[in-house]
Structure formats: C-alpha cells, structure tokens
XYZ file of C-alpha atoms in Angstrom:
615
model
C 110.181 -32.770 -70.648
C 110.065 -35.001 -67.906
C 112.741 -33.097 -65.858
C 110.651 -29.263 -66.367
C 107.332 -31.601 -65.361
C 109.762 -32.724 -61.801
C 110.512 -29.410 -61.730
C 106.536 -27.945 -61.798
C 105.264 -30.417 -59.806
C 108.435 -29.575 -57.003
C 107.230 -25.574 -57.158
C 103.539 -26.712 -57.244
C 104.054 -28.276 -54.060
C 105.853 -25.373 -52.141
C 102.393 -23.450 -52.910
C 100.346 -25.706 -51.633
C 103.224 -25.507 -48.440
C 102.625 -21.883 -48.479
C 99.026 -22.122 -48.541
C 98.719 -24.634 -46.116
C 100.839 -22.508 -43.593
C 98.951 -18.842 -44.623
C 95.404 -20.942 -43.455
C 96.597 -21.448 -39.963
C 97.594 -24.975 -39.464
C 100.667 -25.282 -37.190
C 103.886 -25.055 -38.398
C 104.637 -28.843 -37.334
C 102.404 -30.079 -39.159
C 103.375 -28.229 -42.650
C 107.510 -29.509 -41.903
C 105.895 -33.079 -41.661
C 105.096 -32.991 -45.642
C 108.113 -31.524 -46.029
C 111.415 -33.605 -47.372
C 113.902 -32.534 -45.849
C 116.422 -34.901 -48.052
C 115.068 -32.736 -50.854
C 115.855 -29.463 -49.108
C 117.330 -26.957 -51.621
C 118.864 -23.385 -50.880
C 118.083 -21.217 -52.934
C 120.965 -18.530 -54.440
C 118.567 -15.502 -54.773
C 116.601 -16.071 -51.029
C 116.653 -14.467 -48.267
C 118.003 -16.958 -45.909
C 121.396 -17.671 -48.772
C 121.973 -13.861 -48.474
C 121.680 -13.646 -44.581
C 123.911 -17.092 -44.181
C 126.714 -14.754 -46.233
C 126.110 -12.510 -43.753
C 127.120 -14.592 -41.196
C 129.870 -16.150 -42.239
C 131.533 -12.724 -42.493
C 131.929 -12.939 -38.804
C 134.455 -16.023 -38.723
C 136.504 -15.556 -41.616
C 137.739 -11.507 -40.792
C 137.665 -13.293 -36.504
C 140.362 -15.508 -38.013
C 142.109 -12.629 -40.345
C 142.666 -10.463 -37.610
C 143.060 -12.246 -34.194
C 145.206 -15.479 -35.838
C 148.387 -12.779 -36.304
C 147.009 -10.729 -33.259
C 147.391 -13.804 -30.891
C 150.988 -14.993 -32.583
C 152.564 -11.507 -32.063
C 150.717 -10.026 -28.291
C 151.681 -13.143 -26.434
C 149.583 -11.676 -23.344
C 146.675 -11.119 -25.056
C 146.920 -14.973 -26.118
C 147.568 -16.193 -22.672
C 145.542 -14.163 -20.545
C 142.134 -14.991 -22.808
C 142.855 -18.762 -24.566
C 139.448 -20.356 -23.443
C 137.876 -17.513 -25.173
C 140.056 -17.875 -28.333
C 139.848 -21.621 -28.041
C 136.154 -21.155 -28.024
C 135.793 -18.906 -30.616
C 138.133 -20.932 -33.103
C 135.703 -24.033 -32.555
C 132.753 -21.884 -33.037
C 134.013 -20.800 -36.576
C 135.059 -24.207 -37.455
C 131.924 -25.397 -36.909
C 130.231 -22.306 -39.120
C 132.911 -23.605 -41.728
C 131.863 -27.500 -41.791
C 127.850 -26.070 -42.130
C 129.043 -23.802 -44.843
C 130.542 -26.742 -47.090
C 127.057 -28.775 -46.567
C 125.114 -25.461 -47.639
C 127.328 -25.488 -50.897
C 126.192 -29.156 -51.092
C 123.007 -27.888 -51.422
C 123.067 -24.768 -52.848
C 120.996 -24.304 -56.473
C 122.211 -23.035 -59.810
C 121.135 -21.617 -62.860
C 120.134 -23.447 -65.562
C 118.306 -22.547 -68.549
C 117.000 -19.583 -66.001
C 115.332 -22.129 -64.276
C 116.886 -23.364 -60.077
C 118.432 -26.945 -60.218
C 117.163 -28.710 -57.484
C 118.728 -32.252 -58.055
C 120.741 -32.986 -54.614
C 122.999 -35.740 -57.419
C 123.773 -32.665 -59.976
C 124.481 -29.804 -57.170
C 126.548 -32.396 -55.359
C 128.616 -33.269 -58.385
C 128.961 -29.677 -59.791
C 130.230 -28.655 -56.371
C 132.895 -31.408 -56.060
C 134.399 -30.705 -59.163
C 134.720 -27.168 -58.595
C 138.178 -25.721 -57.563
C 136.431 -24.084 -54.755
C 135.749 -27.216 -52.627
C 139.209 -28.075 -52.854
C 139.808 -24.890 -50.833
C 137.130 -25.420 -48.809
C 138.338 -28.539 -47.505
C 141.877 -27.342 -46.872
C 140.525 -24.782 -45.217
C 138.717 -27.081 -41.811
C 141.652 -29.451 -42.052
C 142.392 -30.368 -38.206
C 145.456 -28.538 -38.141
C 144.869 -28.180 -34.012
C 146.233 -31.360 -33.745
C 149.902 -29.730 -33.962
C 149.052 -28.394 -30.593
C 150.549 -31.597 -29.579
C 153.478 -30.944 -30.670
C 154.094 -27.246 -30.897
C 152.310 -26.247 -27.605
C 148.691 -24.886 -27.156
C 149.619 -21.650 -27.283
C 150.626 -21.449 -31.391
C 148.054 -20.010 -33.398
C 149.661 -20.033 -36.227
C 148.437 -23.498 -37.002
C 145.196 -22.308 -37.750
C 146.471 -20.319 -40.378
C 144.965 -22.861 -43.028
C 141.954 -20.904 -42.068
C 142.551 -17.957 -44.545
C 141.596 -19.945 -47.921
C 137.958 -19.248 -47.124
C 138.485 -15.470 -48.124
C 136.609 -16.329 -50.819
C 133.380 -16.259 -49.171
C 133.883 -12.922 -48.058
C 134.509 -11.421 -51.411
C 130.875 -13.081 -52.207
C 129.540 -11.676 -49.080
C 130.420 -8.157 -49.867
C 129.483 -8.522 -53.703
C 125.803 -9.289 -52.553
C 125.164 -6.491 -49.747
C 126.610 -3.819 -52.186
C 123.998 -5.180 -55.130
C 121.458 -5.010 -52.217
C 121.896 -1.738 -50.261
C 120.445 1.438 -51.271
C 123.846 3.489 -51.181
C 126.557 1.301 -52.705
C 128.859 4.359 -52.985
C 128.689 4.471 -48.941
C 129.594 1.200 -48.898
C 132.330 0.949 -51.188
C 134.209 3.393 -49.166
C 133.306 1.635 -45.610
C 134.753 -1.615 -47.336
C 137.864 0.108 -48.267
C 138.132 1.237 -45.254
C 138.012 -2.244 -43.471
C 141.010 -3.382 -45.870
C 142.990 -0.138 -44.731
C 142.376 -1.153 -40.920
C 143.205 -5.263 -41.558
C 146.584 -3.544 -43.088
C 147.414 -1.381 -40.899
C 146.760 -4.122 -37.738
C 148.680 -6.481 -39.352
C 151.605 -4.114 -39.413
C 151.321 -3.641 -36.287
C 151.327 -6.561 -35.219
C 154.552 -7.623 -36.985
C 156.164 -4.320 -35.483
C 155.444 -5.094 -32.021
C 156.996 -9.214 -33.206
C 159.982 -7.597 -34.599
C 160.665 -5.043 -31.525
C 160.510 -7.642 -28.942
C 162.613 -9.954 -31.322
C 165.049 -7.115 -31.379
C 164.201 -6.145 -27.754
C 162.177 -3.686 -25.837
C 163.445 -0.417 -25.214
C 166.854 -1.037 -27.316
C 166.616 1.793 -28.968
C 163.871 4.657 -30.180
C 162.596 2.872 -32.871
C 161.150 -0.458 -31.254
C 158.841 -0.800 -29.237
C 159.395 0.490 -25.302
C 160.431 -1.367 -22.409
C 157.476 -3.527 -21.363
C 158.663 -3.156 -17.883
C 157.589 -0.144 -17.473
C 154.497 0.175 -16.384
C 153.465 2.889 -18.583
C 153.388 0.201 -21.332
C 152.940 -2.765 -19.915
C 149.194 -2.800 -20.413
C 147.904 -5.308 -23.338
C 145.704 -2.117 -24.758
C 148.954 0.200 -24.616
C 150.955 -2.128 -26.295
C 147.994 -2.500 -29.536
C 147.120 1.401 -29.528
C 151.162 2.114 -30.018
C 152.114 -0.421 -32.510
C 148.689 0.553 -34.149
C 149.462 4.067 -34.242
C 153.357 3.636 -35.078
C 151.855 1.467 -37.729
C 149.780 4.076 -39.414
C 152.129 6.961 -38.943
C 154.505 4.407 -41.296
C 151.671 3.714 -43.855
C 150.068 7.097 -44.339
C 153.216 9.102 -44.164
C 151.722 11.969 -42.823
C 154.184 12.009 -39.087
C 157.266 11.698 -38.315
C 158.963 8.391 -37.450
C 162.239 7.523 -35.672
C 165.150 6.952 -37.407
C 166.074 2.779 -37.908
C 169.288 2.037 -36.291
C 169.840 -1.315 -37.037
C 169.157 -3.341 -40.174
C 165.885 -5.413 -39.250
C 164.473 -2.032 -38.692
C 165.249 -0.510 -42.191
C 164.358 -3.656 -43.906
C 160.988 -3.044 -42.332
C 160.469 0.326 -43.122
C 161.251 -0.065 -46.481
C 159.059 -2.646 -47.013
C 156.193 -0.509 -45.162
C 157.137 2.190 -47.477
C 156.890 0.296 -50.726
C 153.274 -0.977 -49.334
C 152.421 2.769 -48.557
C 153.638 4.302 -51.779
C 151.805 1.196 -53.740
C 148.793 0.091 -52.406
C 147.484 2.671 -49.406
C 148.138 6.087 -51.398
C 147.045 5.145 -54.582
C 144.107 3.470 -53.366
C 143.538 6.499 -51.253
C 144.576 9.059 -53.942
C 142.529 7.666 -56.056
C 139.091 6.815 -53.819
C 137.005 9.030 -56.247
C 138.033 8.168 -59.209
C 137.493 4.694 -58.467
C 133.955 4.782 -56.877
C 132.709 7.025 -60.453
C 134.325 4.459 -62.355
C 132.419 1.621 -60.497
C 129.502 3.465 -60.434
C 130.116 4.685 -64.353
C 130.828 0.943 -65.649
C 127.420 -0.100 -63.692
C 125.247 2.133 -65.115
C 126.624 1.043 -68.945
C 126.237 -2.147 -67.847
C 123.247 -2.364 -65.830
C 120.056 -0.357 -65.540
C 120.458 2.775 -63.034
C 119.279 0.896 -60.150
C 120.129 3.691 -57.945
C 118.038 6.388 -59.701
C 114.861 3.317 -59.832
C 114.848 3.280 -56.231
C 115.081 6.966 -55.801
C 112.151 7.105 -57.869
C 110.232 4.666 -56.380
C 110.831 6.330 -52.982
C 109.638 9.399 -53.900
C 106.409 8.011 -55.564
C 105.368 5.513 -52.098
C 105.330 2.863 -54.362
C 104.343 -0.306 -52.220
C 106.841 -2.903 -50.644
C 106.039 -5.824 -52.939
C 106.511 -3.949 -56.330
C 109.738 -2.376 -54.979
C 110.594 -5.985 -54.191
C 109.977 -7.363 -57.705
C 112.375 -4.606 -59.004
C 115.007 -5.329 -56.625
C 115.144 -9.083 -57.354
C 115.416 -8.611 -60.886
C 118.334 -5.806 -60.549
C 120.119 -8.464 -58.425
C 119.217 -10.832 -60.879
C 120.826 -9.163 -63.475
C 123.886 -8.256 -61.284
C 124.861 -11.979 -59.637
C 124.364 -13.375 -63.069
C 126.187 -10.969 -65.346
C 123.248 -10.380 -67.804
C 123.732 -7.210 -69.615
C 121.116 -5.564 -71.405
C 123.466 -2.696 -73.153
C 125.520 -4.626 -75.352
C 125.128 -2.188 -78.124
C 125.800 0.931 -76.200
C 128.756 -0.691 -75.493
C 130.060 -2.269 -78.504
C 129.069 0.976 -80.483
C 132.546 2.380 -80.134
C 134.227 -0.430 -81.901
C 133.967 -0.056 -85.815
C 131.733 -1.449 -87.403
C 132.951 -4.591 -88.603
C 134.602 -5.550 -85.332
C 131.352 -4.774 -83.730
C 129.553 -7.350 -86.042
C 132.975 -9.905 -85.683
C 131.510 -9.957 -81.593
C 128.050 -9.580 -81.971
C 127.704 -12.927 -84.071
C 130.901 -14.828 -82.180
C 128.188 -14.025 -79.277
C 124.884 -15.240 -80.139
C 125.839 -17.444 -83.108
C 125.271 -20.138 -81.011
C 121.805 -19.054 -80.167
C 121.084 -17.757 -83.581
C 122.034 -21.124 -85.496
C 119.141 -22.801 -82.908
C 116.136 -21.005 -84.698
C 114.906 -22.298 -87.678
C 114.504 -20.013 -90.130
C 118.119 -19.284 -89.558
C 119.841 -22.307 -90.041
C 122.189 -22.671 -92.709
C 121.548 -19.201 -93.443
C 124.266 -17.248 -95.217
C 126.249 -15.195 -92.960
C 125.639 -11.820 -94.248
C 121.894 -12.132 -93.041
C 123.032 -12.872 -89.196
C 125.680 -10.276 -89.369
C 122.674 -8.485 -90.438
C 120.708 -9.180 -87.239
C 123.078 -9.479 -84.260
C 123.245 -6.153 -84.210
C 119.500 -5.398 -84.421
C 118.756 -7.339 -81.483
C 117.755 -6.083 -78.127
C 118.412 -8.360 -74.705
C 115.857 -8.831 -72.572
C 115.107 -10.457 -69.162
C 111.869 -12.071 -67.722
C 111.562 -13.020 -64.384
C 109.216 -15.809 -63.324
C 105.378 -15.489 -64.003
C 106.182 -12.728 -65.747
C 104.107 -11.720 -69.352
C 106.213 -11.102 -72.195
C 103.325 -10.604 -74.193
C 99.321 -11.146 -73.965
C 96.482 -12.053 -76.652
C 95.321 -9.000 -78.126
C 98.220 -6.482 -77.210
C 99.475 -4.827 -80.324
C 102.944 -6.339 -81.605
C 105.770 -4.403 -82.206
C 108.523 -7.011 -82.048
C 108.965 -10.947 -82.195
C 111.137 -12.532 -79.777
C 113.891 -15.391 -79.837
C 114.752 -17.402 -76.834
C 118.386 -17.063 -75.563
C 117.815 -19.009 -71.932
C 114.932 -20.033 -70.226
C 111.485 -21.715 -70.589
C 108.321 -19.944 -71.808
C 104.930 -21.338 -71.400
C 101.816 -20.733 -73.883
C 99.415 -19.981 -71.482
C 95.136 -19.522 -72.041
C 93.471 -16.325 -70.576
C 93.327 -17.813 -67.056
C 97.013 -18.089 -66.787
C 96.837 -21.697 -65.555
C 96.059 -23.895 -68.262
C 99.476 -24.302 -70.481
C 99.851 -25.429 -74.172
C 103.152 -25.698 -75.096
C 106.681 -24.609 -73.484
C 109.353 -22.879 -75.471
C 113.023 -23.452 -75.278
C 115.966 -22.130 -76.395
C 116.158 -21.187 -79.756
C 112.582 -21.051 -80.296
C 110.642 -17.748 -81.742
C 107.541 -16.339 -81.599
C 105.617 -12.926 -81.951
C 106.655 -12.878 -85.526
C 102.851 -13.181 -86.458
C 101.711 -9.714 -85.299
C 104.721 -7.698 -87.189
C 104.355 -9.667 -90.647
C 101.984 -8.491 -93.164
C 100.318 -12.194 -94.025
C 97.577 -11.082 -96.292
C 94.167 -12.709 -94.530
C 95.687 -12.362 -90.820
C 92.034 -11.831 -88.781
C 93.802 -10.638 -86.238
C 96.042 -8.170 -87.459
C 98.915 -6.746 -85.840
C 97.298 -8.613 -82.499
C 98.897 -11.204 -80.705
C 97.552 -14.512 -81.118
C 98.970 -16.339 -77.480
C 99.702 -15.742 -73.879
C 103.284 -15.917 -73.014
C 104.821 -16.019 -69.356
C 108.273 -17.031 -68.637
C 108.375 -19.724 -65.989
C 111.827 -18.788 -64.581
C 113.771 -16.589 -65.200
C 114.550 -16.096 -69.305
C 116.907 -14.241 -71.490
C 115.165 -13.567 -74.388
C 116.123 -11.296 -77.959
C 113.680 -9.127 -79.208
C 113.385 -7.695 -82.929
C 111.494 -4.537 -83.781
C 109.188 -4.817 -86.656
C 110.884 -2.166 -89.045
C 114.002 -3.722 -88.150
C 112.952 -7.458 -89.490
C 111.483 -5.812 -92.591
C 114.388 -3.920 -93.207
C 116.502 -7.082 -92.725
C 114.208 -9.366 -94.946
C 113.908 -7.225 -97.912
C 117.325 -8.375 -98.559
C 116.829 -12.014 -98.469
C 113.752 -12.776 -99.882
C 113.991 -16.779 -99.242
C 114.311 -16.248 -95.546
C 111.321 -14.036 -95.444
C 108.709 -16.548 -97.605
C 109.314 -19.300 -95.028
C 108.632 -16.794 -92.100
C 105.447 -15.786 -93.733
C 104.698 -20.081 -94.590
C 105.016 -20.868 -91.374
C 102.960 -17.778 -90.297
C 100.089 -19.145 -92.529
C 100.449 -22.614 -91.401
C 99.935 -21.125 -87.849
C 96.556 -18.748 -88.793
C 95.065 -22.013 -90.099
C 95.588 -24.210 -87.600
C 94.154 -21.590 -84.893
C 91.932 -20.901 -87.769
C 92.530 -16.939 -87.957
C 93.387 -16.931 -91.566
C 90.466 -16.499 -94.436
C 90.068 -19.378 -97.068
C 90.113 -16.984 -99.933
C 93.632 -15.225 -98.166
C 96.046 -18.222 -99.665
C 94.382 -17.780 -103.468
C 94.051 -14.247 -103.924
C 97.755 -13.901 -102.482
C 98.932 -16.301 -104.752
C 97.007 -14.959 -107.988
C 98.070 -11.058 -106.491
C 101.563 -12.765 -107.021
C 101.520 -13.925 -109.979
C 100.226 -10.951 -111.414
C 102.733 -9.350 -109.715
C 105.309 -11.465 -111.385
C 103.239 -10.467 -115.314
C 104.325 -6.970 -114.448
C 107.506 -7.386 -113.455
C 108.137 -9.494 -116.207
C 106.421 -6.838 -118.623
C 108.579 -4.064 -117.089
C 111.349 -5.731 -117.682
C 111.202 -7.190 -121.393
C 110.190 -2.834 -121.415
C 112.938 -1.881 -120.375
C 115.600 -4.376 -122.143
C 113.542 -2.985 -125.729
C 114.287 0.364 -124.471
C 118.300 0.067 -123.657
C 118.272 -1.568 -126.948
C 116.738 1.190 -128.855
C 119.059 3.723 -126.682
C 121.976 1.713 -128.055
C 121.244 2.281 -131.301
C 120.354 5.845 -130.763
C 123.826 6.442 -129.192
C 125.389 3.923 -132.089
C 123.852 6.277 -134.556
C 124.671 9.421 -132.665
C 128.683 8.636 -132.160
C 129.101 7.544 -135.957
C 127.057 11.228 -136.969
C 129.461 13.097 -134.868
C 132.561 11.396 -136.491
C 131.184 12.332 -140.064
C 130.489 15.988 -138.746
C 133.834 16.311 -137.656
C 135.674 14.537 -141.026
C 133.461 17.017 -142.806
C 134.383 20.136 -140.824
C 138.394 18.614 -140.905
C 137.864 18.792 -144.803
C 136.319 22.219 -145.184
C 138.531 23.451 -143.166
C 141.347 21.961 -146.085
C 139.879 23.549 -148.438
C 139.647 27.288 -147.111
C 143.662 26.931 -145.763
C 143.810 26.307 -149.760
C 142.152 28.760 -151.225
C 143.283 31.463 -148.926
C 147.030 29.883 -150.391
C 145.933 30.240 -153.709
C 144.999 33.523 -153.166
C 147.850 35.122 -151.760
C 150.464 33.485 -154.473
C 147.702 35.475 -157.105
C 147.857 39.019 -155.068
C 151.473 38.391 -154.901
C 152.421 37.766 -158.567
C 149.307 40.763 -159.465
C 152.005 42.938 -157.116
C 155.280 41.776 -158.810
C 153.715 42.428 -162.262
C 152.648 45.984 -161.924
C 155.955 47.017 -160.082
C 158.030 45.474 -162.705
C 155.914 47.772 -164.939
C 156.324 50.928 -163.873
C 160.215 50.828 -163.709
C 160.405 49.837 -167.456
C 158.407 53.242 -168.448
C 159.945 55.561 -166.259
C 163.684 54.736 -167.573
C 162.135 54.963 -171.040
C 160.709 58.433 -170.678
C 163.841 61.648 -170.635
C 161.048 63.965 -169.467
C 160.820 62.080 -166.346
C 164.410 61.731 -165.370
C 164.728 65.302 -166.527
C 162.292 66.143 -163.773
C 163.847 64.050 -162.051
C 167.178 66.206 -161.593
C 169.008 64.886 -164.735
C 170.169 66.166 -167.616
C 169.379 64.328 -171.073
C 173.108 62.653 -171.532
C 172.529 61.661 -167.809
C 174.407 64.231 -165.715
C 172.625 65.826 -163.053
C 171.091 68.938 -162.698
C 171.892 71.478 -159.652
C 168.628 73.825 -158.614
C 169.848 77.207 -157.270
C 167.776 78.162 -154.091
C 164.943 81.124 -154.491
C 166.673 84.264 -152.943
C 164.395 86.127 -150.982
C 161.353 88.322 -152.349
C 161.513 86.272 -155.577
C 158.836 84.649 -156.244
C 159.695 81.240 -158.692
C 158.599 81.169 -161.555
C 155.710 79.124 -162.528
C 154.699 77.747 -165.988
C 150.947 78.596 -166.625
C 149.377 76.990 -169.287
C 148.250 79.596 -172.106
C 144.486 80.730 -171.977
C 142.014 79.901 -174.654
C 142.740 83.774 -175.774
C-alpha cells in the first residue's frame, strides 16, 4: 500500500505542475519544484514516441553510408569531416539513448514504474543493454592503427537495429493508413538491399579491375565515369537489374563474377520476389490477423472522421488502441480459440487465467470442472486511467474479476476513495444475484474507476447463473458474502435473512415430501410390473397347454375317422363277393367265367326289362 500511496502522491504532484503552469506562472519557476533526479519517461508519451523518431536517423545513416564509404573510396575522401562529423553526432544520439532506457517506465500491474532503482536494474539485466553497449564501444580508436580512412570499424554500430524495428512498430500503430506504410517500409528494405549490392559490385569490379571486361564496372579513367554520382547510379542500377530480373545482364567471365551473381540470384529468387510476389497477400494477412486480434482501429477512426468528433475524444481512443497494441492485450480470445475443439479450447483457456482465477476467493480450491466451466465464459476487458467501469445506480449486467491493475472505490464526487482493488479481487456480483431483501436491486451499490490502466474479466449475469446452478456450494458463499455486504452498507431488510431462511426450509419440506412421493410410487410401479410379468408368464403356460390339448384331440380324431373309413370299406367287399347276382352283373358267369356282351347292331333298340304293371 505504501508503494500505490508513492505512486498517488507522485501523479498528484504533476497536477498541481500542470496547474501551476496552465495559471501563468513562468515556466522557470514550475522546473524549480521539479526533481529532475526523479525524472521518468514515460513509454506511451509523446516525447518517448518522437525520441524513436529520431533515432531512426542515425541507425539507417550508419546502415547505409558505413558500406557506402568502405566500397566508393572518393566519396570517403573527398567528404571525411562531414562523415567524421556525422559519426560523432550519432554516437552521441546513441550514449543519450542508453540513459533514456535508464529511465524509461514499465508496466506493472497497469500502473507506470517510476522507481529510478527498479528501471535501472530491469534494464541492466536485460539482453538488450548488452547490445547497447557493444554497440558505442570506441572502436575509432583502430584509426590508429588501420588509417582514418576505414570505416569499417564502426561497423559495431549495426547492433542497435533493434531500435529501429521499435521505431517502425510505433508509427504504424499510430498513423491513420498502416497499409501505406507497410508498403513504404518494404520499400526502404528493398532500397538498403539493393545499395548494398551495389556497393559490393562496384568493391568487387575494382578488385577485379575497371574496364577488364563487360561485366565490371568501366574504366574510371574515363571521364564519362569518373564522376562519384556516375559511379553510385551504375552500380545501383546494375544492382537492381541483378535483383529484380527484369533486364538483361552481361555474361560473367571470370569466377568472382559468377560467384556473385549466383549469390544475387539466390537473394532475388528468395527474399526480393517472394516478398514482392507476395506484397498483397501479406499486407491482408497483417491487416486480417489485426482485426482478430485487435479492435478495427482503422474503421474507429474512419468513423470518427466522418462524425467531427473532437480532438480530445479521438485522442482517448487512440491511446487506448496503442495501448492495447504495444502491450499485446487481446480482447478476442474466444473468437480465436473457437476453432480449436472444445476440450483443447478449455485445456488453454484455464492454462491461461488459472493463475488469475485461483486469486479470487470463491474460487479457490474449487473443483476443476467449475473453472473449466468459466474460462470460457469470460470476456477481457481494458480500462484506461480515470476511467468508470461501473457507477452507483447503473443497472448490472455483469460482475467483474481483476486480471491487472488497481481499481479504486470511489464516492459520487470521484475524489474521495474507499478501498483499492487488486488482482484477483471481484466485484459487481451484487447487482446480478437474486439476494432476497437487496434494496437496491439489480443497481450498483459503488463507484469504480481504474487508476491505471487495468485488465479486467467480466461475467454476464445469465452466464454466472447458468454456471452456478451446477455447483450449488460455490453459489451460497457468493450470495453470504453478498448479504454480509447489504448489511454492512445497510441495503438489506432485517426480515430478508429470516423469511429466506424459513422460505428454505420449507423449500427443503417439499422437496423432501416429493421425494419420499415419489420413492412410494416406484415402489408401487415395481410391484405393478412384478405382478404384470408373472400374469403374462401364466397366460402364456396356459395358452402353451391349450394349445396341447387341441393338437390332441384333433389326433384323436383323425385315428377315429380313419378306423370309421377302414371299417366300412372292409364291409362292402365281404357282401359283394357273397352275392352271384352282383358278379353276374358284373360280367361273370355263376361258376366264375366271364360273360362276353355282343354290341347293339344298328336300328335295334336293346332290350329293356320293365317291371310288370299292377294289371
């Protein structure tokens, strides 16, 4: 506490700086009350960005005219108290740059450190002051030795590239048409390329010689090329024929030459036509992979453009885009985790922000299934200083967890403080819980304003509720602590805690009821079903034994029809060979022999045997 109070009274007193200088006392007299032992740069100001700026100017100076000045021995000769100058000039903008690291602020807990002891110690330790130190090393004092005119000593002056990178990182996160500048930028790489291949062609002609053949360089005798300019513009030109591929180059005679132009080939097949090739591809992707990332700050400006909205709003939106952008906060995590399955979505969501979750209190030593339930219900935020995150009254939709940063409880004037909140604190989860006796509602209770700038987790109210349903223990000490809050700001009704609790418990009768209900009723449908099963398995022994007895009968009576059958035929054969009239009818004769019928001839009627009349 202690250090944030430092830290208050430090901004507290660069108002009253401000003020003093805005009511018209002299600027001498507002740098007297100034420390300047205590004099901090800060990363996100105006004066960091324009000091990048500058020291673009020295490091691409010593890029392109070290290896210009080794190779064009003229242009080295004829100007040396201007390069000597120059050189000094940019090894003085290096020393200044190291004691601006020395004082430059970070990040912490969203809030500037501004303790000379901790930015001096984070900055020795860092890899990059190593560099930076290799970088101004006297390495002019091999002039002595080698001759004044060897540039190539300096060349220690390349390690603070670095700083360039940074440079062009913050004017493309700062200019209104990034796309513009990505190209220029690529642009500037092609033409540090391209001159240092020229300036190694115009080394290796006149190491070869001048004029030896149609390849190199020409005679420098002649006075057609004997001018400095002449001598750049051809290699430069030769140089980009080579690169681009797009002319027609003499043919190598000797083997320093085709060692060259394969090398410039490979370099032109690999890095200047696919980078080329490719320059649209790569500015959608950038552009692409920025918007999932980060809001669209493009289309925000557009907007704000077209709508004259003033300067000092605009400004507030810029410095939180940039914000967002130096720092690496993104606010999209879920659109782009969501095409990851779903476990392997969770898997990163909680190896993420279990640290941050396992700081609140209501969710440590929690089981893991609830925080795999709500990583990936949470939504990043980011606050910049003396902004609200919420204000009394305002209708809550959402409670909030701290990721980074410092809130303050504020009263209605916005001055008066009552408590700071730290990481892994929570709040707003008063509003979206239904405590029973809540005079305020669904209202906030508190002013909250983040002091610098904060990283914060919100939670929607139908996602908590959908979340706590399943873990009931988690939820009753939300809603305790939620009570013990109401009472001690006295916004929650005396009678609230005892009708809840007696609303419980006769909750709890009912449940109970319901339940010894339905155990009597799964009973009784066991028994039905018991009953049912051993019916149907008497039904169907039945029906198996009725069945028995038909196949039976209908036995029994086809053996009687058979046997009635056998009986009467064995009958009738036992009269008819006792009767002669019959087998005399029959065709035979009485002794047996048979009898031969003559034919009726024609006309002749047979004769008949009528049976006599009554007369």
């Amino acid at each position: 506490m202690s250090r944030w109070a430092g830290l208050l009274q430090r901004v507290q007193k660069e108002e009253v700086v401000k003020n003093e200088a805005k009511s018209g006392k002299s600027v001498a007299e507002v740098k007297k009350k100034l420390n300047w032992k205590e004099w901090i740069v800060d990363p996100s100001e105006e004066f960091y960005y324009t000091w990048l700026q500058l020291m673009v100017f020295p490091v691409l100076y010593n890029w392109v005219m070290i290896i210009c000045r080794t190779c064009f021995y003229d242009t080295e000769k004829n100007y040396l108290v201007l390069w000597l100058t120059i050189d000094y000039i940019s090894d003085l903008l290096y020393v200044v740059d190291i004691i601006i690291r020395f004082r430059t602020g970070f990040l912490e807990q969203g809030i500037l450190v501004r303790d000379p002891a901790l930015l001096r110690q984070r900055y020795l330790w860092s890899s990059q002051f190593l560099w930076d130190v290799v970088s101004v090393l006297p390495t002019d004092l091999l002039y002595l030795w080698l001759g004044i005119h060897c540039p190539l000593v300096r060349v220690n002056r390349f390690l603070r590239a670095p700083r360039l990178g940074e440079a062009f990182d913050r004017m493309e996160t700062r200019t209104s048409y990034p796309n513009t500048f990505r190209i220029s930028k690529l642009m500037l790489y092609i033409f540090v390329l391209i001159h240092w291949n020229s300036c190694l062609f115009f080394a290796l002609s006149g190491y070869i010689g001048f004029g030896s053949d149609e390849w190199v360089y020409p005679n420098i005798s002649d006075p057609n090329f004997a001018s400095e300019r002449r001598q750049y513009f051809y290699c430069f030109w030769f140089s980009t024929l080579i690169l681009t591929t797009v002319g027609d180059t003499p043919t190598p005679e000797k083997e320093e030459e085709f060692l060259f132009m394969v090398a410039d080939m490979l370099i032109a097949v690999l890095v200047f036509a696919s980078v080329v090739g490719n320059v649209g591809s790569v500015i959608n992707n950038l552009r692409d992979r920025d918007n999932v990332f980060f809001p669209n700050h493009e289309l925000v400006r557009s907007y704000l453009r077209s709508r004259w909205i003033d300067r000092a709003l605009r400004a507030r939106v810029d410095g939180w885009y940039q914000h967002l952008h130096i720092n690496k906060k993104i606010t999209r995590e879920n659109e782009i985790l969501q095409q990851l399955p779903t476990r392997l979505r969770t898997t990163i969501a909680v190896s993420v922000h279990l640290p941050t979750l396992s700081k609140v209190t209501i969710f440590q030593n929690c089981e893991t299934s609830l925080l795999e339930e709500l990583v990936l219900k949470l939504t990043p935020q980011v606050y910049s200083p003396g902004e609200y995150v919420c204000k009394k009254g305002d209708v809550g939709h959402e409670m909030y967890i701290i990721k980074e940063g410092k809130l303050a409880v504020v009263a209605d004037d916005g001055v008066t403080q009552f408590a700071v909140l730290g990481e892994g604190n929570f709040f707003g989860e008063i509003s979206i819980l239904n405590i029973k006796g809540n005079k305020s509602g669904n209202r906030r209770t508190a002013n909250i304003r983040s002091i610098g700038h904060s990283d914060l987790f919100s939670l929607s109210k139908e996602d908590l509720t959908e979340v706590l349903a399943e873990f009931p223990a988690a939820k009753r000490l939300l809603e305790e602590k939620g009570r013990q809050i109401l009472m001690k700001m006295g916004m929650l009704e005396e009678t609230a805690g005892g009708d809840g609790a007696q609303e419980e418990e006769k909750m709890e009768r009912k449940v109970e009821r319901m339940e010894n209900s339905l155990e009597a009723l799964q009973t009784k449908l066991a028994r039905l079903m018991a009953e049912l099963e051993s019916s149907t398995h008497k039904m169907e022994a039945r029906v198996l034994l009725l069945e028995k007895e038909m196949e039976e009968r209908e036995a029994t009576a086809e053996k009687r029809k058979a046997t009635k059958r056998q009986s009467k035929g064995g009958r009738g054969r036992g009269d008819l060979e006792s009767n002669p009239a019959t087998q005399n009818a029959r065709g035979h004769t009485q002794d047996g022999t048979p009898v031969h019928h003559k034919a009726p001839q024609a006309g002749v009627e047979p004769q008949t045997h009528q049976k006599a009349g009554p007369g």
